[in-house]
PDB file of C-alpha atoms in Angstrom:
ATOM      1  CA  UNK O   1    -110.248 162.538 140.638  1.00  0.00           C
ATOM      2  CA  UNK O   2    -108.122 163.583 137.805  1.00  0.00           C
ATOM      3  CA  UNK O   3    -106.378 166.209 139.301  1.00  0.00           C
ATOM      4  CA  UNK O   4    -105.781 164.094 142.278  1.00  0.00           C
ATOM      5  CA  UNK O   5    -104.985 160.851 140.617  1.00  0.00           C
ATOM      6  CA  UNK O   6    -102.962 163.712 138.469  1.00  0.00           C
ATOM      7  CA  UNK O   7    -100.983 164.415 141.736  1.00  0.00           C
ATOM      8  CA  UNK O   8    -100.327 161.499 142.735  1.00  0.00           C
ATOM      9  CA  UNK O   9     -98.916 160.165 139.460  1.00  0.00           C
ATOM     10  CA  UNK O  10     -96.479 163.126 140.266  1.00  0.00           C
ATOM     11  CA  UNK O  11     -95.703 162.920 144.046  1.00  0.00           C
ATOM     12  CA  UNK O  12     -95.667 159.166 143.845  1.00  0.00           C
ATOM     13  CA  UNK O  13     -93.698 159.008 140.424  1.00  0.00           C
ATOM     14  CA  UNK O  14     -89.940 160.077 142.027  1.00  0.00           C
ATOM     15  CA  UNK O  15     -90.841 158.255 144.768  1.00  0.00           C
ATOM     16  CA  UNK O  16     -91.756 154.992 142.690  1.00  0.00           C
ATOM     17  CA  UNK O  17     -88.416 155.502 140.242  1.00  0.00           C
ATOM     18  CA  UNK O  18     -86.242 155.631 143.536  1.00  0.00           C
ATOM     19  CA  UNK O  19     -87.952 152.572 144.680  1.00  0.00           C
ATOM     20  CA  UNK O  20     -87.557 150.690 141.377  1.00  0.00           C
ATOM     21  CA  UNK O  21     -84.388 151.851 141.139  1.00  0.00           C
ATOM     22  CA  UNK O  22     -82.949 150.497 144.330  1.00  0.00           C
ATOM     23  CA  UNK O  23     -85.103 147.456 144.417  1.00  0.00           C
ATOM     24  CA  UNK O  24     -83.402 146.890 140.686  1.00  0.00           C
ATOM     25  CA  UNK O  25     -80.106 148.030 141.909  1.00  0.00           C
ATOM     26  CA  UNK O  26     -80.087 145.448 145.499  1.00  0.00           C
ATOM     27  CA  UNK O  27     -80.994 142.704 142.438  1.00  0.00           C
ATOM     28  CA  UNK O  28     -78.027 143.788 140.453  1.00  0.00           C
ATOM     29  CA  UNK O  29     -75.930 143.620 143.327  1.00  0.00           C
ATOM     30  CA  UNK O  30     -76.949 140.079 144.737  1.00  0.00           C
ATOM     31  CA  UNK O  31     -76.156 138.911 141.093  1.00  0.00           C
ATOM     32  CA  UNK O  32     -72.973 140.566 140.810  1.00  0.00           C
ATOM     33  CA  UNK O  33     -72.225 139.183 144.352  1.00  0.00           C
ATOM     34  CA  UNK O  34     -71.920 135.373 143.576  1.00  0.00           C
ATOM     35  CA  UNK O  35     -70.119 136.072 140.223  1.00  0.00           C
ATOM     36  CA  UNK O  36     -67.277 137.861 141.476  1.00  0.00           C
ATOM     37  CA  UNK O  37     -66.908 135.169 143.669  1.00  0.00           C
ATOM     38  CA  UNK O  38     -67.325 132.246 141.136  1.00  0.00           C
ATOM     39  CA  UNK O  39     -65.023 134.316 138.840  1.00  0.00           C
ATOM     40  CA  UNK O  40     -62.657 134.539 142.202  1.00  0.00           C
ATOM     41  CA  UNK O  41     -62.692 131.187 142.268  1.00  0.00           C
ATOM     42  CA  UNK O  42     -62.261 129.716 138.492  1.00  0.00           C
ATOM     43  CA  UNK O  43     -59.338 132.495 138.520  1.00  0.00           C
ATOM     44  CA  UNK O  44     -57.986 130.745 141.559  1.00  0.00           C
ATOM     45  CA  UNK O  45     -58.144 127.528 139.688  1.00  0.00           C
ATOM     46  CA  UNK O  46     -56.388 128.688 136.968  1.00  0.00           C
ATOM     47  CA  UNK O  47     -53.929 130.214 138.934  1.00  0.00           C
ATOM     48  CA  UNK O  48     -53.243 126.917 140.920  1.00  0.00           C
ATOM     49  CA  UNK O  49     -53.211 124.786 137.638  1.00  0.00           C
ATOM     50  CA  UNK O  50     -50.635 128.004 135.918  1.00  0.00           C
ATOM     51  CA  UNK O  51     -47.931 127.523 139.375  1.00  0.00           C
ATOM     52  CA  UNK O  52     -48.527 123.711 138.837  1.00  0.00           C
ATOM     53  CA  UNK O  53     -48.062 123.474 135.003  1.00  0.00           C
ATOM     54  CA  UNK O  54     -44.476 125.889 135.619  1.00  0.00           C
ATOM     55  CA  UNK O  55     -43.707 124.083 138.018  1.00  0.00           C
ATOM     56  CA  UNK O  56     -43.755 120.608 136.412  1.00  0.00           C
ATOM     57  CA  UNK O  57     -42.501 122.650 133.188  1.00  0.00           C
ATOM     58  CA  UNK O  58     -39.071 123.971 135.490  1.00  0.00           C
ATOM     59  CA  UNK O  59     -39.040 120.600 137.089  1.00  0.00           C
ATOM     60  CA  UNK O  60     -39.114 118.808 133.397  1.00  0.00           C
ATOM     61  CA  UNK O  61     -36.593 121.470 132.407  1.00  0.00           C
ATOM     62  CA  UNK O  62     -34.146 120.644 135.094  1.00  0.00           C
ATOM     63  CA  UNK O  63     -34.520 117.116 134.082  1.00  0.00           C
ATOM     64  CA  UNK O  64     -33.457 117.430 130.655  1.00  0.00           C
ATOM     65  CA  UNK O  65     -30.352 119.900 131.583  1.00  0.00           C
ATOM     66  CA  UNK O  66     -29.079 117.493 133.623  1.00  0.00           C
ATOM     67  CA  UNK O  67     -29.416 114.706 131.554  1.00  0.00           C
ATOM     68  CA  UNK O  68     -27.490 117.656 128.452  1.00  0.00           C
ATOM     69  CA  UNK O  69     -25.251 118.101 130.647  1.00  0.00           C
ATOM     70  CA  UNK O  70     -24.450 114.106 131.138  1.00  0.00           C
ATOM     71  CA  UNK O  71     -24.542 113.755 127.673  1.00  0.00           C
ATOM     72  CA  UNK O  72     -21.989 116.903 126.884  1.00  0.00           C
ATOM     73  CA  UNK O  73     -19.702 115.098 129.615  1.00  0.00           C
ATOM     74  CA  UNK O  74     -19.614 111.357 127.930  1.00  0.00           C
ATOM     75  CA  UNK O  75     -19.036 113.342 124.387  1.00  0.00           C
ATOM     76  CA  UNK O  76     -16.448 115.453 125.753  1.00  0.00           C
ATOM     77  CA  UNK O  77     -14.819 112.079 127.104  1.00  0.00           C
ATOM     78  CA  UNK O  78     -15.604 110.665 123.483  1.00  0.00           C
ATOM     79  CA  UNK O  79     -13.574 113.444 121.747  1.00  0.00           C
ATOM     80  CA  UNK O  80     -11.036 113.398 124.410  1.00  0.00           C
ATOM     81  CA  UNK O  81     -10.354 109.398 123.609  1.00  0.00           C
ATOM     82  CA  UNK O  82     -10.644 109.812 120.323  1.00  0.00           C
ATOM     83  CA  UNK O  83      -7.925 112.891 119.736  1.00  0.00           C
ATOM     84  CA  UNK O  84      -5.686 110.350 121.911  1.00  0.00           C
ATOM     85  CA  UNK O  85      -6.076 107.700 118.912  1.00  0.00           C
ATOM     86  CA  UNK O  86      -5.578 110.299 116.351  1.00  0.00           C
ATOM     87  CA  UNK O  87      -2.503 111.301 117.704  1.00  0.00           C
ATOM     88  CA  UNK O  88      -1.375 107.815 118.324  1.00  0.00           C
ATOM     89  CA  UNK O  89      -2.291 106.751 114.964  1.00  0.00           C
ATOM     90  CA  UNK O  90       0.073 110.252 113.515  1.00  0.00           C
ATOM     91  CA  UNK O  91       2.349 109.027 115.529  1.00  0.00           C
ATOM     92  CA  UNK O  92       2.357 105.509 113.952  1.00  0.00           C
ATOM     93  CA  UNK O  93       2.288 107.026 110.341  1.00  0.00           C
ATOM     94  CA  UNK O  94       5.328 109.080 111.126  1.00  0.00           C
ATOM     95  CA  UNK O  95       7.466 106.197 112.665  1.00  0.00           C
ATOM     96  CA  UNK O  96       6.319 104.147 109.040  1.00  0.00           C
ATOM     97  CA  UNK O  97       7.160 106.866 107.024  1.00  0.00           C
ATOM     98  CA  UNK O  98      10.479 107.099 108.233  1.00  0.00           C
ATOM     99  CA  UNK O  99      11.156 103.764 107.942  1.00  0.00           C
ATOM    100  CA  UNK O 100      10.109 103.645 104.727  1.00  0.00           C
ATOM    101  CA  UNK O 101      12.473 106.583 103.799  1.00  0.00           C
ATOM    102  CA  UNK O 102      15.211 104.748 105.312  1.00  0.00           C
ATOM    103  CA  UNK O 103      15.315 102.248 102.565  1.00  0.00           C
ATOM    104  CA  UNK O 104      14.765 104.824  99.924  1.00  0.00           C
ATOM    105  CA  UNK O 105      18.936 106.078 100.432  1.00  0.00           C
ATOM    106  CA  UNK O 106      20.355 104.431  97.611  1.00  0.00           C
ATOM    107  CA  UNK O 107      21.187 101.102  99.730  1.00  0.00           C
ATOM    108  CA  UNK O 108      17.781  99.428  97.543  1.00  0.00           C
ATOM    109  CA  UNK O 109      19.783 100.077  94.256  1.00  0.00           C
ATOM    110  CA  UNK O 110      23.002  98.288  95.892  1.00  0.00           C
ATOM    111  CA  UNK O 111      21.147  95.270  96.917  1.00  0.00           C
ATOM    112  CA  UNK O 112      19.115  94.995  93.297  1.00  0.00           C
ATOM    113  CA  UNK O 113      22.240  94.393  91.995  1.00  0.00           C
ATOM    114  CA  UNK O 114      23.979  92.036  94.784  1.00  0.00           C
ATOM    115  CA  UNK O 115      23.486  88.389  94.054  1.00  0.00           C
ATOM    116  CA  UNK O 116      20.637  86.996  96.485  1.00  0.00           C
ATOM    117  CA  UNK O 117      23.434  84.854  97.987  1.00  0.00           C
ATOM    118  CA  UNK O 118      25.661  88.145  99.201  1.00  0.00           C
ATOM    119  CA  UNK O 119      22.494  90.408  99.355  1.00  0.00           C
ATOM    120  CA  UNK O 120      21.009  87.558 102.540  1.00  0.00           C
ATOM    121  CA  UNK O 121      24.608  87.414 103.914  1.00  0.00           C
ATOM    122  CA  UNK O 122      24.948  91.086 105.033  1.00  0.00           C
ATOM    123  CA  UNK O 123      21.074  91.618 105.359  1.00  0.00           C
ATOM    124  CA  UNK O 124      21.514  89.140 108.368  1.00  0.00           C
ATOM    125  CA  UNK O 125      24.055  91.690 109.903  1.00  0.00           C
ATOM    126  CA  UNK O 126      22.116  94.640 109.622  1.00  0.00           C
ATOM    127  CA  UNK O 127      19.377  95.827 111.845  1.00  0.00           C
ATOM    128  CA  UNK O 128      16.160  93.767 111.254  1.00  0.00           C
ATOM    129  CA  UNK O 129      14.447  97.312 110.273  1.00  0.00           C
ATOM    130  CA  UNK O 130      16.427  98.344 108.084  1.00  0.00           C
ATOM    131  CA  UNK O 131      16.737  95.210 106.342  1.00  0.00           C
ATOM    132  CA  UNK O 132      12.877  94.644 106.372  1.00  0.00           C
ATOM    133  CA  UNK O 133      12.451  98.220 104.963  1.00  0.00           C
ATOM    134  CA  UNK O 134      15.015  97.314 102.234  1.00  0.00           C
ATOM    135  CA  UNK O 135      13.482  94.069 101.302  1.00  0.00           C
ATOM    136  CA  UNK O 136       9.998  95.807 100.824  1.00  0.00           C
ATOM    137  CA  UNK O 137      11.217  98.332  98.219  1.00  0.00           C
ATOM    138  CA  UNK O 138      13.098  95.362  96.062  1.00  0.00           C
ATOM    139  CA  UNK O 139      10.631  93.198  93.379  1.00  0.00           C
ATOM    140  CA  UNK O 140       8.979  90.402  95.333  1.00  0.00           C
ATOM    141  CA  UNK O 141      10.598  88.061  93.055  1.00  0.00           C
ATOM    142  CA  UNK O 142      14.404  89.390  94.263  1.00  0.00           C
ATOM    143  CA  UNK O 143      13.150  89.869  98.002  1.00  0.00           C
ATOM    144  CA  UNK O 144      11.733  86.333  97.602  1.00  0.00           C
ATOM    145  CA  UNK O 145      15.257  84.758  96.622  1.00  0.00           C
ATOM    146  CA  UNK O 146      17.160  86.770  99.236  1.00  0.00           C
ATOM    147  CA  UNK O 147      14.949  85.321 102.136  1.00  0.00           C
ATOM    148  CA  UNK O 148      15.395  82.245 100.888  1.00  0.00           C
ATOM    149  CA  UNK O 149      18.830  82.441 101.344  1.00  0.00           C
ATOM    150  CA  UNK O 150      18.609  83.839 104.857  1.00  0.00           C
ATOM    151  CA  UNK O 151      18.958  82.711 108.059  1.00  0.00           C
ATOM    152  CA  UNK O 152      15.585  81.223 108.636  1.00  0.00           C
ATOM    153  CA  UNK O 153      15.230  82.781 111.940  1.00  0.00           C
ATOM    154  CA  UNK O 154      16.331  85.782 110.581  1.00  0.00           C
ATOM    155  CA  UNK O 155      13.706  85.522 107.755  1.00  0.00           C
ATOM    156  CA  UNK O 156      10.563  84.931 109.880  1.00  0.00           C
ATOM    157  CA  UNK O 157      11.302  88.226 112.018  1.00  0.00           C
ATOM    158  CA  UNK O 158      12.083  90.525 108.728  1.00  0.00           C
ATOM    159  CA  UNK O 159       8.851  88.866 107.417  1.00  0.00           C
ATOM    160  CA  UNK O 160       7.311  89.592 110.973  1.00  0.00           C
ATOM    161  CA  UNK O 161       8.198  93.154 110.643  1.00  0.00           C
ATOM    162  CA  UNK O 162       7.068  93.652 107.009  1.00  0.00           C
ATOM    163  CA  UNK O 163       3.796  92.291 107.588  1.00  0.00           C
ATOM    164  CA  UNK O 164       3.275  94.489 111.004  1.00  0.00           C
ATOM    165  CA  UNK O 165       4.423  97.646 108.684  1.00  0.00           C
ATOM    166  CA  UNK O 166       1.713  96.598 105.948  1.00  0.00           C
ATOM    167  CA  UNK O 167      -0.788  96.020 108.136  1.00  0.00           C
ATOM    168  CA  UNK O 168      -3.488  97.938 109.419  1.00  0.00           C
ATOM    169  CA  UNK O 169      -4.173  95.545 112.326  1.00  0.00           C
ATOM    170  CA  UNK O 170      -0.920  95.253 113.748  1.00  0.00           C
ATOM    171  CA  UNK O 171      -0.049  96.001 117.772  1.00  0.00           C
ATOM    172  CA  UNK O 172       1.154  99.249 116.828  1.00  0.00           C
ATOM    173  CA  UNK O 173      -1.157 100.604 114.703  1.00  0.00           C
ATOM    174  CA  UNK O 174      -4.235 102.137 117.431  1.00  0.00           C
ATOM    175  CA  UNK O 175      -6.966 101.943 114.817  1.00  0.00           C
TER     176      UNK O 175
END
């Protein structure tokens, strides 16, 4: 029996292997089966979630843009506003400028020595901004005594005008 049990260990041996084998390899295979499939499906999953999270994420994106590009349009109107102020407010502080260099032409020095009596008389003839602008550049004790003597009509709209020119909240001044 040893030879034959001998044989038989060796004709049956391949024969058993090949058996194991595919009996090991159709278990492999069912295994593998489901997991592909499970894998199949958490990748589909993710997937799904990934086109729904870039989607939101463009959606979101498109949102804010719009809402940049809103904002770059009220700050552009903004600017746009304020350059118009800054040039009115140039504009002002050119026009005061040259009224204040008016006065400065020598005609300040004639009236300091005019008597406020004569100095009112012809500062009623002259134009009311040019007399304003002369009457700020003289001591307020002088300018004082020459609106005294005025006209008092006269007065209140050279006093009008030098308070509008001193002031930073007067009609004409756009801040």
């Amino acid at each position: 029996m040893t030879v034959i049990a001998r044989y038989l260990r060796i004709a049956l041996a391949p024969a058993l292997l090949v058996a194991i084998g595919s009996l090991s390899g159709a278990m492999a295979q069912e295994e593998q089966k489901p997991k592909p499939a499970a894998k199949t499906a958490r990748e589909e999953i993710k997937a799904f979630c990934a086109n729904i999270a870039d989607s939101a994420r463009d959606q979101r994106y498109l949102l804010q843009k719009e809402e940049l590009v809103k904002l770059q349009a009220q700050v552009d109107d903004r600017m746009s506003q304020l350059d118009k102020k800054r040039v009115e407010y140039e504009t002002w502080l050119k026009q005061r400028n040259e009224f204040l260099q008016k006065a400065e032409a020598g005609l300040v020095d004639i009236y300091k020595g005019m008597p406020a009596d004569a100095a009112a008389g012809q500062l009623n003839l002259v134009n009311p901004n040019l007399a304003s602008a002369i009457i700020m550049r003289l001591s307020p004790r002088q300018s004082s005594l020459i609106l005294a003597e005025m006209q008092p009509e006269k007065a209140a709209a050279l006093t009008e005008i030098i308070s509008a020119a001193g002031s930073r909240n007067a009609q004409r001044n756009p801040s």
